[in-house]
Amino acid sequence: ACTGVGGEAFVYVQHNNLYLCGVTCKNSNIALILTYLYQLTALFQDYFTTLNEESIRDNFVIIYELLDETMDHGLPQSLDSTILRQFITQEGNRMADDSKNKPPVALTNAVSWRAEGIKHKKNEIFLDVVEKLNLLVAANGTVLHCEINGAVKMKSFLSGMPELKLGLNDKVMFEATGRNQQARGGKSVELEDIKFHQCVRLARFENDRTISFIPPDGEFDLMTYRLDTQVKPLIWVEAVVEPHKGSRIEYMIKTRSQFKSRSVANNVEISIPVPPDVDSPSFKSSVGNVTYLPDKDCVVWTIKQFHGGREYLMRAHFGLPSITRDEADASNKGMGSGMDMSWKKPIGVKFEIPYFTVSGIQVRYLKIIERSGYQALPWVRYITANGDYQLRMA
C-alpha cells in the first residue's frame, strides 16, 4: 500500500504483469480490500482462463459488468463465479425478456453462494484432505523449521439445498464436549489459524466446534488450517561431496523414507545443487532416473514410487575445468582454493503420499441432510505433499 498527495491510500496486488489497485480515502479495512482484490483476480481467471493485458483488452465490457456487480458503494458483494455466470455471460448482449435479465434469486438470498433448484442424477460429494509439509533441516540433521499447511477441499454434486455436518478429530472439540480421554489419547489434533469458506456457520463453530454448512455446487475449499509441530522428515536425504581439485567432483546421495511401509510416496524428485561449471556427468543409482539440468545447476533424481521404510543410493560424477573462475579470483587475492561451500544450496524434495496425513487429522463423519431425504455418497481421500521442503548439505 502507498499514500497519495491528497491522503488517498492505494492498495494493490500483482498478478503476472498486471497490478490490481484499490483506492480509499478513509481509514479502511486493508485486509478486506486485499481479500477483495485477490478474489477478483480469481474471478477474472475463472472467466478468461488467463489474466493478462490482452485478456483485459478483449473483455473490458464484461470486466465493467463484473466490477459493477462485485462492488456497491465501496462494499464488496458476491464474488462467486457460479452465481455471476447465470446473468453475466461472455456472449454478446442480446435483446431478451426482462425476466431473463433479472439477477438470480441467490444473489439476495441468505445463501448467496448456492442457487435454488439444483438437480443431479447421482448425489455424491468428494472430500480431499490435502496437507503440505514445510521443512528445513540443518546440515547436522537438526530440524530448524517444521510446519503443516492443510486444506479440506470439496467437490459437491448434491441436489436441492442440503445441510452438511463435518466431524474431525479436533482436540478442542473433544475437550469442549467433555471427551478429555479422547483429547489426551493422541488421536486428536489441535488445529491453528483455521480459515473457513463463507458457507460455514461460524457462530455454531465458535459455540460447540461443529462444522455445519450448505455447500456451493461444484468445487471449493471448505477450510484451511496450519499446525506448528515437530515431525520426523518423511524423506531423509544425506549427501557426501568429494571434490578433487582441478579434475572432478563426486557425489554420494543416500535417501531414506521415514514413514510406514504400507504407504507409498509417488513421483519423488530430489534436486541436488552442483557447481555451475561442471561437465561430463555420469550417474549410477539403485532405483529411478537421474538427470542433469545445466540451466538450473542441479541434478534431479526421480523415483516413481518410494515405499515406506526403504533406503536407496545414487552416485554422481562430474568433470571440472582445470581452473575455475572462483579459484582464479581466490589465487589472485592470495586466498587459496576457491572450492568453498558458497554454491551448496539446500537439497529440495518433491513428493506426494496418498491415503496419508502427516498431522493425523481424520474425518470422523460427514452427514448429509436434505428435505427430500435422498441418500448421498460421501467419498473421503487423504494426501500429503511437499511444501517448501529443504535439507541443507553438510
mmCIF file of C-alpha atoms in Angstrom:
data_model
loop_
_atom_site.group_PDB
_atom_site.id
_atom_site.type_symbol
_atom_site.label_atom_id
_atom_site.label_comp_id
_atom_site.label_asym_id
_atom_site.label_seq_id
_atom_site.Cartn_x
_atom_site.Cartn_y
_atom_site.Cartn_z
ATOM 1 C CA ALA A 1 0.000 0.000 0.000
ATOM 2 C CA CYS A 2 1.090 3.576 -0.590
ATOM 3 C CA THR A 3 -0.329 7.047 0.124
ATOM 4 C CA GLY A 4 -1.172 9.762 -2.403
ATOM 5 C CA VAL A 5 -0.791 13.551 -2.172
ATOM 6 C CA GLY A 6 -4.400 14.058 -1.033
ATOM 7 C CA GLY A 7 -4.193 11.353 1.629
ATOM 8 C CA GLU A 8 -5.607 8.590 -0.584
ATOM 9 C CA ALA A 9 -4.382 5.063 0.128
ATOM 10 C CA PHE A 10 -3.571 2.849 -2.845
ATOM 11 C CA VAL A 11 -3.793 -0.881 -2.043
ATOM 12 C CA TYR A 12 -2.613 -3.218 -4.802
ATOM 13 C CA VAL A 13 -1.805 -6.828 -5.639
ATOM 14 C CA GLN A 14 0.333 -8.060 -8.520
ATOM 15 C CA HIS A 15 -0.666 -10.844 -10.912
ATOM 16 C CA ASN A 16 1.803 -11.684 -13.702
ATOM 17 C CA ASN A 17 2.498 -8.318 -15.363
ATOM 18 C CA LEU A 18 -0.670 -6.648 -14.006
ATOM 19 C CA TYR A 19 -1.416 -4.596 -10.906
ATOM 20 C CA LEU A 20 -4.956 -4.609 -9.478
ATOM 21 C CA CYS A 21 -5.323 -1.483 -7.359
ATOM 22 C CA GLY A 22 -7.957 -0.337 -4.870
ATOM 23 C CA VAL A 23 -8.183 3.307 -3.761
ATOM 24 C CA THR A 24 -9.605 4.515 -0.443
ATOM 25 C CA CYS A 25 -9.824 7.960 1.160
ATOM 26 C CA LYS A 26 -10.743 6.625 4.618
ATOM 27 C CA ASN A 27 -9.122 4.511 7.306
ATOM 28 C CA SER A 28 -10.466 1.358 5.618
ATOM 29 C CA ASN A 29 -10.009 -2.303 6.449
ATOM 30 C CA ILE A 30 -6.899 -3.143 4.397
ATOM 31 C CA ALA A 31 -7.386 -6.914 4.843
ATOM 32 C CA LEU A 32 -10.878 -6.589 3.327
ATOM 33 C CA ILE A 33 -9.539 -4.669 0.297
ATOM 34 C CA LEU A 34 -6.728 -7.194 -0.279
ATOM 35 C CA THR A 35 -9.150 -10.121 0.026
ATOM 36 C CA TYR A 36 -11.456 -8.456 -2.499
ATOM 37 C CA LEU A 37 -8.573 -7.897 -4.946
ATOM 38 C CA TYR A 38 -7.351 -11.499 -4.654
ATOM 39 C CA GLN A 39 -10.886 -12.878 -5.125
ATOM 40 C CA LEU A 40 -11.452 -10.511 -8.052
ATOM 41 C CA THR A 41 -8.246 -11.876 -9.636
ATOM 42 C CA ALA A 42 -9.537 -15.440 -9.182
ATOM 43 C CA LEU A 43 -12.916 -14.408 -10.673
ATOM 44 C CA PHE A 44 -11.259 -12.891 -13.769
ATOM 45 C CA GLN A 45 -9.156 -16.047 -14.187
ATOM 46 C CA ASP A 46 -12.289 -18.183 -13.958
ATOM 47 C CA TYR A 47 -13.960 -16.085 -16.678
ATOM 48 C CA PHE A 48 -10.986 -15.561 -19.027
ATOM 49 C CA THR A 49 -8.769 -18.606 -18.180
ATOM 50 C CA THR A 50 -5.625 -16.443 -18.300
ATOM 51 C CA LEU A 51 -5.468 -12.962 -16.832
ATOM 52 C CA ASN A 52 -3.096 -10.661 -18.679
ATOM 53 C CA GLU A 53 -3.066 -7.363 -20.575
ATOM 54 C CA GLU A 54 -4.523 -8.942 -23.700
ATOM 55 C CA SER A 55 -7.439 -10.670 -21.935
ATOM 56 C CA ILE A 56 -8.363 -7.369 -20.217
ATOM 57 C CA ARG A 57 -8.443 -5.536 -23.573
ATOM 58 C CA ASP A 58 -10.537 -8.309 -25.150
ATOM 59 C CA ASN A 59 -13.055 -8.444 -22.286
ATOM 60 C CA PHE A 60 -13.275 -4.898 -20.936
ATOM 61 C CA VAL A 61 -17.100 -4.787 -21.306
ATOM 62 C CA ILE A 62 -17.527 -7.912 -19.134
ATOM 63 C CA ILE A 63 -14.956 -6.546 -16.654
ATOM 64 C CA TYR A 64 -17.056 -3.372 -16.243
ATOM 65 C CA GLU A 65 -20.141 -5.548 -15.615
ATOM 66 C CA LEU A 66 -18.282 -7.715 -13.096
ATOM 67 C CA LEU A 67 -16.919 -4.689 -11.229
ATOM 68 C CA ASP A 68 -20.438 -3.246 -11.125
ATOM 69 C CA GLU A 69 -21.841 -6.450 -9.568
ATOM 70 C CA THR A 70 -18.977 -7.251 -7.192
ATOM 71 C CA MET A 71 -18.745 -3.799 -5.583
ATOM 72 C CA ASP A 72 -21.542 -1.456 -4.439
ATOM 73 C CA HIS A 73 -20.756 1.915 -2.839
ATOM 74 C CA GLY A 74 -17.332 0.643 -1.814
ATOM 75 C CA LEU A 75 -18.683 -2.560 -0.218
ATOM 76 C CA PRO A 76 -17.769 -5.959 -1.726
ATOM 77 C CA GLN A 77 -20.739 -8.045 -2.887
ATOM 78 C CA SER A 78 -20.944 -11.516 -4.428
ATOM 79 C CA LEU A 79 -17.690 -12.779 -5.991
ATOM 80 C CA ASP A 80 -18.962 -16.314 -6.650
ATOM 81 C CA SER A 81 -18.392 -17.094 -10.338
ATOM 82 C CA THR A 82 -21.070 -19.835 -10.342
ATOM 83 C CA ILE A 83 -23.758 -17.299 -9.370
ATOM 84 C CA LEU A 84 -22.405 -14.441 -11.519
ATOM 85 C CA ARG A 85 -22.247 -16.629 -14.648
ATOM 86 C CA GLN A 86 -26.039 -17.011 -14.534
ATOM 87 C CA PHE A 87 -26.563 -13.389 -15.596
ATOM 88 C CA ILE A 88 -23.128 -12.092 -16.728
ATOM 89 C CA THR A 89 -22.173 -14.245 -19.693
ATOM 90 C CA GLN A 90 -19.317 -13.997 -22.161
ATOM 91 C CA GLU A 91 -21.759 -13.970 -25.076
ATOM 92 C CA GLY A 92 -22.714 -10.725 -26.860
ATOM 93 C CA ASN A 93 -25.518 -8.569 -25.472
ATOM 94 C CA ARG A 94 -28.877 -9.671 -26.842
ATOM 95 C CA MET A 95 -32.356 -8.233 -26.580
ATOM 96 C CA ALA A 96 -34.264 -10.532 -24.270
ATOM 97 C CA ASP A 97 -37.122 -10.711 -21.809
ATOM 98 C CA ASP A 98 -36.705 -8.551 -18.717
ATOM 99 C CA SER A 99 -37.497 -11.616 -16.628
ATOM 100 C CA LYS A 100 -34.451 -13.393 -18.094
ATOM 101 C CA ASN A 101 -32.203 -10.424 -17.418
ATOM 102 C CA LYS A 102 -33.028 -10.285 -13.727
ATOM 103 C CA PRO A 103 -30.209 -11.351 -11.412
ATOM 104 C CA PRO A 104 -30.668 -14.811 -9.826
ATOM 105 C CA VAL A 105 -32.502 -15.105 -6.517
ATOM 106 C CA ALA A 106 -29.331 -16.498 -4.911
ATOM 107 C CA LEU A 107 -27.761 -13.020 -5.004
ATOM 108 C CA THR A 108 -30.293 -11.689 -2.486
ATOM 109 C CA ASN A 109 -30.721 -14.904 -0.507
ATOM 110 C CA ALA A 110 -29.072 -15.610 2.842
ATOM 111 C CA VAL A 111 -27.343 -18.454 0.950
ATOM 112 C CA SER A 112 -25.808 -16.336 -1.830
ATOM 113 C CA TRP A 113 -23.267 -18.993 -2.844
ATOM 114 C CA ARG A 114 -25.832 -21.603 -3.934
ATOM 115 C CA ALA A 115 -28.659 -21.345 -6.458
ATOM 116 C CA GLU A 116 -32.049 -22.950 -5.850
ATOM 117 C CA GLY A 117 -33.384 -25.905 -7.806
ATOM 118 C CA ILE A 118 -30.046 -27.663 -8.430
ATOM 119 C CA LYS A 119 -30.547 -31.264 -9.593
ATOM 120 C CA HIS A 120 -28.040 -34.074 -10.091
ATOM 121 C CA LYS A 121 -28.760 -37.591 -11.372
ATOM 122 C CA LYS A 122 -26.299 -39.026 -8.850
ATOM 123 C CA ASN A 123 -25.936 -37.312 -5.465
ATOM 124 C CA GLU A 124 -22.376 -37.553 -4.179
ATOM 125 C CA ILE A 125 -19.715 -35.408 -2.543
ATOM 126 C CA PHE A 126 -15.936 -35.752 -2.686
ATOM 127 C CA LEU A 127 -13.740 -34.564 0.174
ATOM 128 C CA ASP A 128 -9.943 -34.274 -0.061
ATOM 129 C CA VAL A 129 -7.758 -33.551 2.975
ATOM 130 C CA VAL A 130 -4.526 -32.173 1.473
ATOM 131 C CA GLU A 131 -1.543 -31.385 3.716
ATOM 132 C CA LYS A 132 1.708 -29.741 2.623
ATOM 133 C CA LEU A 133 4.806 -30.104 4.769
ATOM 134 C CA ASN A 134 7.219 -27.159 5.026
ATOM 135 C CA LEU A 135 10.532 -28.356 6.422
ATOM 136 C CA LEU A 136 14.063 -27.009 6.834
ATOM 137 C CA VAL A 137 16.768 -29.340 8.164
ATOM 138 C CA ALA A 138 20.259 -28.163 9.161
ATOM 139 C CA ALA A 139 23.426 -29.839 7.881
ATOM 140 C CA ASN A 140 23.853 -31.652 11.232
ATOM 141 C CA GLY A 141 20.332 -33.163 10.977
ATOM 142 C CA THR A 142 18.538 -30.756 13.338
ATOM 143 C CA VAL A 143 15.041 -29.741 12.224
ATOM 144 C CA LEU A 144 15.116 -25.915 12.156
ATOM 145 C CA HIS A 145 11.585 -25.297 10.910
ATOM 146 C CA CYS A 146 8.558 -27.551 10.559
ATOM 147 C CA GLU A 147 5.039 -26.503 9.618
ATOM 148 C CA ILE A 148 1.986 -28.258 8.167
ATOM 149 C CA ASN A 149 -0.392 -26.301 5.921
ATOM 150 C CA GLY A 150 -3.631 -28.189 5.380
ATOM 151 C CA ALA A 151 -6.774 -27.716 3.312
ATOM 152 C CA VAL A 152 -10.109 -29.539 3.210
ATOM 153 C CA LYS A 153 -11.217 -29.404 -0.441
ATOM 154 C CA MET A 154 -14.691 -30.442 -1.543
ATOM 155 C CA LYS A 155 -16.434 -31.210 -4.813
ATOM 156 C CA SER A 156 -20.196 -31.225 -4.347
ATOM 157 C CA PHE A 157 -22.774 -32.812 -6.665
ATOM 158 C CA LEU A 158 -25.837 -32.643 -4.407
ATOM 159 C CA SER A 159 -29.411 -31.768 -5.385
ATOM 160 C CA GLY A 160 -31.626 -29.258 -3.618
ATOM 161 C CA MET A 161 -30.432 -27.313 -0.558
ATOM 162 C CA PRO A 162 -28.566 -29.905 1.568
ATOM 163 C CA GLU A 163 -27.314 -29.317 5.115
ATOM 164 C CA LEU A 164 -23.919 -30.901 5.849
ATOM 165 C CA LYS A 165 -22.151 -31.593 9.133
ATOM 166 C CA LEU A 166 -18.460 -32.460 9.189
ATOM 167 C CA GLY A 167 -16.751 -34.044 12.198
ATOM 168 C CA LEU A 168 -12.954 -34.063 12.634
ATOM 169 C CA ASN A 169 -10.739 -35.448 15.408
ATOM 170 C CA ASP A 170 -10.406 -31.899 16.743
ATOM 171 C CA LYS A 171 -8.776 -31.755 20.186
ATOM 172 C CA VAL A 172 -10.577 -28.543 21.232
ATOM 173 C CA MET A 173 -13.947 -30.075 20.244
ATOM 174 C CA PHE A 174 -13.246 -33.202 22.314
ATOM 175 C CA GLU A 175 -12.360 -31.038 25.329
ATOM 176 C CA ALA A 176 -15.403 -28.769 24.849
ATOM 177 C CA THR A 177 -17.753 -31.776 24.809
ATOM 178 C CA GLY A 178 -16.162 -33.405 27.867
ATOM 179 C CA ARG A 179 -14.299 -36.155 25.997
ATOM 180 C CA ASN A 180 -10.950 -35.423 27.629
ATOM 181 C CA GLN A 181 -9.807 -39.029 27.347
ATOM 182 C CA GLN A 182 -10.073 -38.889 23.537
ATOM 183 C CA ALA A 183 -8.356 -35.478 23.532
ATOM 184 C CA ARG A 184 -5.415 -36.869 25.526
ATOM 185 C CA GLY A 185 -5.304 -40.186 23.682
ATOM 186 C CA GLY A 186 -3.032 -38.903 20.918
ATOM 187 C CA LYS A 187 -5.667 -39.482 18.211
ATOM 188 C CA SER A 188 -6.710 -35.822 18.126
ATOM 189 C CA VAL A 189 -5.090 -32.770 16.526
ATOM 190 C CA GLU A 190 -5.015 -29.136 17.625
ATOM 191 C CA LEU A 191 -5.664 -27.019 14.539
ATOM 192 C CA GLU A 192 -4.410 -23.428 14.344
ATOM 193 C CA ASP A 193 -5.195 -20.462 12.065
ATOM 194 C CA ILE A 194 -8.406 -22.059 10.796
ATOM 195 C CA LYS A 195 -9.986 -20.217 7.864
ATOM 196 C CA PHE A 196 -13.434 -21.249 6.584
ATOM 197 C CA HIS A 197 -15.377 -20.781 3.365
ATOM 198 C CA GLN A 198 -18.227 -18.294 3.793
ATOM 199 C CA CYS A 199 -20.784 -21.148 3.777
ATOM 200 C CA VAL A 200 -19.708 -22.380 7.250
ATOM 201 C CA ARG A 201 -21.821 -21.207 10.198
ATOM 202 C CA LEU A 202 -19.134 -19.547 12.308
ATOM 203 C CA ALA A 203 -21.376 -18.887 15.337
ATOM 204 C CA ARG A 204 -22.083 -22.600 15.678
ATOM 205 C CA PHE A 205 -18.410 -23.481 15.275
ATOM 206 C CA GLU A 206 -17.455 -20.985 17.998
ATOM 207 C CA ASN A 207 -20.144 -22.433 20.263
ATOM 208 C CA ASP A 208 -19.560 -26.196 20.012
ATOM 209 C CA ARG A 209 -16.882 -26.642 17.257
ATOM 210 C CA THR A 210 -19.467 -28.165 14.882
ATOM 211 C CA ILE A 211 -18.702 -27.529 11.198
ATOM 212 C CA SER A 212 -22.152 -27.179 9.611
ATOM 213 C CA PHE A 213 -22.808 -25.640 6.196
ATOM 214 C CA ILE A 214 -24.836 -25.560 2.986
ATOM 215 C CA PRO A 215 -22.176 -26.227 0.310
ATOM 216 C CA PRO A 216 -21.791 -24.386 -3.005
ATOM 217 C CA ASP A 217 -22.331 -26.549 -6.078
ATOM 218 C CA GLY A 218 -19.074 -27.816 -7.577
ATOM 219 C CA GLU A 219 -15.529 -27.400 -6.308
ATOM 220 C CA PHE A 220 -14.475 -25.222 -3.355
ATOM 221 C CA ASP A 221 -12.091 -25.075 -0.358
ATOM 222 C CA LEU A 222 -14.138 -25.680 2.787
ATOM 223 C CA MET A 223 -11.340 -24.773 5.200
ATOM 224 C CA THR A 224 -7.606 -24.262 5.556
ATOM 225 C CA TYR A 225 -5.517 -24.737 8.704
ATOM 226 C CA ARG A 226 -1.958 -24.754 9.999
ATOM 227 C CA LEU A 227 -0.045 -26.815 12.565
ATOM 228 C CA ASP A 228 3.280 -25.876 14.149
ATOM 229 C CA THR A 229 4.534 -29.263 15.196
ATOM 230 C CA GLN A 230 7.792 -31.211 15.126
ATOM 231 C CA VAL A 231 7.567 -34.188 12.768
ATOM 232 C CA LYS A 232 10.237 -36.569 11.575
ATOM 233 C CA PRO A 233 11.272 -35.722 7.976
ATOM 234 C CA LEU A 234 9.218 -38.056 5.769
ATOM 235 C CA ILE A 235 12.005 -38.362 3.183
ATOM 236 C CA TRP A 236 15.540 -38.032 4.516
ATOM 237 C CA VAL A 237 18.455 -37.182 2.224
ATOM 238 C CA GLU A 238 22.182 -37.258 3.024
ATOM 239 C CA ALA A 239 24.858 -36.011 0.642
ATOM 240 C CA VAL A 240 28.597 -36.740 0.742
ATOM 241 C CA VAL A 241 30.527 -34.491 -1.670
ATOM 242 C CA GLU A 242 34.141 -35.270 -2.630
ATOM 243 C CA PRO A 243 35.778 -32.519 -4.703
ATOM 244 C CA HIS A 244 39.076 -33.494 -6.352
ATOM 245 C CA LYS A 245 40.862 -30.218 -7.037
ATOM 246 C CA GLY A 246 41.100 -29.267 -10.678
ATOM 247 C CA SER A 247 39.777 -32.532 -12.086
ATOM 248 C CA ARG A 248 36.418 -33.860 -10.899
ATOM 249 C CA ILE A 249 33.743 -33.846 -8.209
ATOM 250 C CA GLU A 250 31.839 -36.865 -6.871
ATOM 251 C CA TYR A 251 28.522 -37.091 -5.005
ATOM 252 C CA MET A 252 27.123 -39.942 -2.961
ATOM 253 C CA ILE A 253 23.437 -39.364 -2.161
ATOM 254 C CA LYS A 254 21.560 -41.582 0.282
ATOM 255 C CA THR A 255 17.786 -41.215 0.713
ATOM 256 C CA ARG A 256 15.512 -42.935 3.198
ATOM 257 C CA SER A 257 11.722 -42.953 3.599
ATOM 258 C CA GLN A 258 10.730 -42.489 7.242
ATOM 259 C CA PHE A 259 7.052 -43.398 7.093
ATOM 260 C CA LYS A 260 5.243 -46.728 7.485
ATOM 261 C CA SER A 261 5.878 -49.443 4.897
ATOM 262 C CA ARG A 262 2.213 -49.626 3.863
ATOM 263 C CA SER A 263 2.402 -46.049 2.488
ATOM 264 C CA VAL A 264 3.984 -45.092 -0.845
ATOM 265 C CA ALA A 265 5.382 -41.710 -1.953
ATOM 266 C CA ASN A 266 4.682 -41.075 -5.639
ATOM 267 C CA ASN A 267 6.741 -39.040 -8.137
ATOM 268 C CA VAL A 268 9.571 -38.235 -5.737
ATOM 269 C CA GLU A 269 12.047 -35.656 -7.084
ATOM 270 C CA ILE A 270 15.284 -34.941 -5.213
ATOM 271 C CA SER A 271 17.129 -31.848 -6.518
ATOM 272 C CA ILE A 272 20.850 -31.710 -5.637
ATOM 273 C CA PRO A 273 22.666 -28.438 -6.485
ATOM 274 C CA VAL A 274 26.017 -28.709 -8.283
ATOM 275 C CA PRO A 275 28.717 -26.136 -9.253
ATOM 276 C CA PRO A 276 27.833 -24.064 -12.337
ATOM 277 C CA ASP A 277 30.869 -25.128 -14.407
ATOM 278 C CA VAL A 278 30.730 -28.953 -14.213
ATOM 279 C CA ASP A 279 30.752 -31.174 -17.308
ATOM 280 C CA SER A 280 30.791 -34.857 -18.387
ATOM 281 C CA PRO A 281 28.036 -36.076 -15.999
ATOM 282 C CA SER A 282 27.712 -39.786 -15.207
ATOM 283 C CA PHE A 283 25.271 -41.392 -12.751
ATOM 284 C CA LYS A 284 24.640 -44.710 -11.066
ATOM 285 C CA SER A 285 21.523 -45.254 -8.938
ATOM 286 C CA SER A 286 19.902 -48.251 -7.245
ATOM 287 C CA VAL A 287 16.443 -47.047 -8.354
ATOM 288 C CA GLY A 288 14.838 -44.362 -10.534
ATOM 289 C CA ASN A 289 16.276 -41.967 -13.122
ATOM 290 C CA VAL A 290 18.886 -39.226 -12.730
ATOM 291 C CA THR A 291 19.033 -36.115 -14.942
ATOM 292 C CA TYR A 292 21.477 -33.211 -15.035
ATOM 293 C CA LEU A 293 19.826 -29.807 -15.606
ATOM 294 C CA PRO A 294 22.607 -27.363 -16.565
ATOM 295 C CA ASP A 295 20.197 -24.393 -16.764
ATOM 296 C CA LYS A 296 19.310 -24.889 -13.083
ATOM 297 C CA ASP A 297 22.774 -26.083 -11.943
ATOM 298 C CA CYS A 298 21.311 -29.168 -10.306
ATOM 299 C CA VAL A 299 20.844 -32.917 -10.583
ATOM 300 C CA VAL A 300 17.307 -34.308 -10.307
ATOM 301 C CA TRP A 301 16.866 -37.862 -9.031
ATOM 302 C CA THR A 302 13.344 -39.094 -9.857
ATOM 303 C CA ILE A 303 11.829 -42.091 -8.072
ATOM 304 C CA LYS A 304 8.388 -43.103 -9.395
ATOM 305 C CA GLN A 305 7.319 -44.994 -6.279
ATOM 306 C CA PHE A 306 9.146 -44.757 -2.942
ATOM 307 C CA HIS A 307 7.793 -47.312 -0.465
ATOM 308 C CA GLY A 308 7.965 -46.635 3.269
ATOM 309 C CA GLY A 309 10.952 -47.927 5.230
ATOM 310 C CA ARG A 310 13.216 -48.154 2.144
ATOM 311 C CA GLU A 311 16.704 -46.745 1.511
ATOM 312 C CA TYR A 312 18.347 -46.015 -1.843
ATOM 313 C CA LEU A 313 21.756 -44.819 -3.070
ATOM 314 C CA MET A 314 22.841 -42.691 -6.012
ATOM 315 C CA ARG A 315 26.328 -41.758 -7.172
ATOM 316 C CA ALA A 316 27.091 -38.836 -9.480
ATOM 317 C CA HIS A 317 30.417 -37.997 -11.094
ATOM 318 C CA PHE A 318 31.280 -34.723 -12.861
ATOM 319 C CA GLY A 319 34.349 -33.334 -14.544
ATOM 320 C CA LEU A 320 35.610 -29.872 -13.582
ATOM 321 C CA PRO A 321 37.539 -27.339 -15.681
ATOM 322 C CA SER A 322 41.296 -27.204 -14.928
ATOM 323 C CA ILE A 323 40.783 -23.892 -13.116
ATOM 324 C CA THR A 324 37.508 -22.367 -12.062
ATOM 325 C CA ARG A 325 36.679 -18.684 -12.030
ATOM 326 C CA ASP A 326 36.429 -18.845 -8.232
ATOM 327 C CA GLU A 327 39.909 -20.360 -7.970
ATOM 328 C CA ALA A 328 41.339 -17.722 -10.309
ATOM 329 C CA ASP A 329 39.801 -14.934 -8.214
ATOM 330 C CA ALA A 330 40.944 -16.578 -4.988
ATOM 331 C CA SER A 331 44.527 -17.121 -6.189
ATOM 332 C CA ASN A 332 44.751 -13.505 -7.332
ATOM 333 C CA LYS A 333 43.774 -12.440 -3.832
ATOM 334 C CA GLY A 334 46.096 -14.959 -2.200
ATOM 335 C CA MET A 335 43.205 -16.865 -0.587
ATOM 336 C CA GLY A 336 43.977 -20.366 -1.855
ATOM 337 C CA SER A 337 41.308 -22.672 -3.295
ATOM 338 C CA GLY A 338 38.010 -21.188 -4.342
ATOM 339 C CA MET A 339 36.226 -24.534 -3.913
ATOM 340 C CA ASP A 340 34.200 -23.278 -0.934
ATOM 341 C CA MET A 341 30.700 -24.033 0.247
ATOM 342 C CA SER A 342 29.023 -20.951 -1.285
ATOM 343 C CA TRP A 343 27.387 -22.903 -4.174
ATOM 344 C CA LYS A 344 25.914 -25.517 -1.851
ATOM 345 C CA LYS A 345 22.258 -24.573 -1.740
ATOM 346 C CA PRO A 346 19.882 -26.870 0.205
ATOM 347 C CA ILE A 347 18.638 -30.092 -1.356
ATOM 348 C CA GLY A 348 14.972 -29.797 -2.401
ATOM 349 C CA VAL A 349 12.495 -32.693 -2.291
ATOM 350 C CA LYS A 350 9.119 -33.074 -4.023
ATOM 351 C CA PHE A 351 6.697 -35.913 -3.267
ATOM 352 C CA GLU A 352 3.065 -36.914 -2.831
ATOM 353 C CA ILE A 353 1.829 -39.592 -0.420
ATOM 354 C CA PRO A 354 -1.807 -40.676 -0.942
ATOM 355 C CA TYR A 355 -4.012 -42.093 1.874
ATOM 356 C CA PHE A 356 -1.774 -40.446 4.493
ATOM 357 C CA THR A 357 -1.802 -37.280 6.621
ATOM 358 C CA VAL A 358 1.303 -36.199 8.489
ATOM 359 C CA SER A 359 -0.738 -34.422 11.205
ATOM 360 C CA GLY A 360 -3.016 -37.398 11.894
ATOM 361 C CA ILE A 361 -6.210 -35.462 11.084
ATOM 362 C CA GLN A 362 -9.219 -37.709 10.393
ATOM 363 C CA VAL A 363 -12.727 -37.186 9.072
ATOM 364 C CA ARG A 364 -14.908 -38.861 11.725
ATOM 365 C CA TYR A 365 -18.187 -38.309 9.875
ATOM 366 C CA LEU A 366 -19.835 -36.328 7.066
ATOM 367 C CA LYS A 367 -23.622 -36.169 7.485
ATOM 368 C CA ILE A 368 -25.850 -35.036 4.598
ATOM 369 C CA ILE A 369 -29.416 -33.946 5.381
ATOM 370 C CA GLU A 370 -31.853 -32.794 2.677
ATOM 371 C CA ARG A 371 -35.636 -32.254 2.786
ATOM 372 C CA SER A 372 -36.380 -34.819 0.060
ATOM 373 C CA GLY A 373 -34.485 -37.433 2.099
ATOM 374 C CA TYR A 374 -32.245 -38.779 -0.686
ATOM 375 C CA GLN A 375 -29.208 -40.921 0.105
ATOM 376 C CA ALA A 376 -25.876 -39.392 -0.912
ATOM 377 C CA LEU A 377 -22.430 -40.954 -1.180
ATOM 378 C CA PRO A 378 -19.535 -39.161 0.592
ATOM 379 C CA TRP A 379 -16.020 -40.005 -0.641
ATOM 380 C CA VAL A 380 -13.004 -39.098 1.517
ATOM 381 C CA ARG A 381 -9.360 -39.056 0.414
ATOM 382 C CA TYR A 382 -6.145 -38.037 2.226
ATOM 383 C CA ILE A 383 -2.988 -36.668 0.549
ATOM 384 C CA THR A 384 0.323 -35.417 1.985
ATOM 385 C CA ALA A 385 2.668 -33.495 -0.322
ATOM 386 C CA ASN A 386 5.798 -31.384 -0.051
ATOM 387 C CA GLY A 387 5.604 -27.664 0.582
ATOM 388 C CA ASP A 388 8.897 -25.809 0.948
ATOM 389 C CA TYR A 389 10.897 -28.956 1.824
ATOM 390 C CA GLN A 390 14.673 -28.405 2.074
ATOM 391 C CA LEU A 391 17.656 -30.172 3.631
ATOM 392 C CA ARG A 392 20.971 -28.340 3.914
ATOM 393 C CA MET A 393 24.089 -30.163 2.728
ATOM 394 C CA ALA A 394 26.946 -30.943 5.105
#
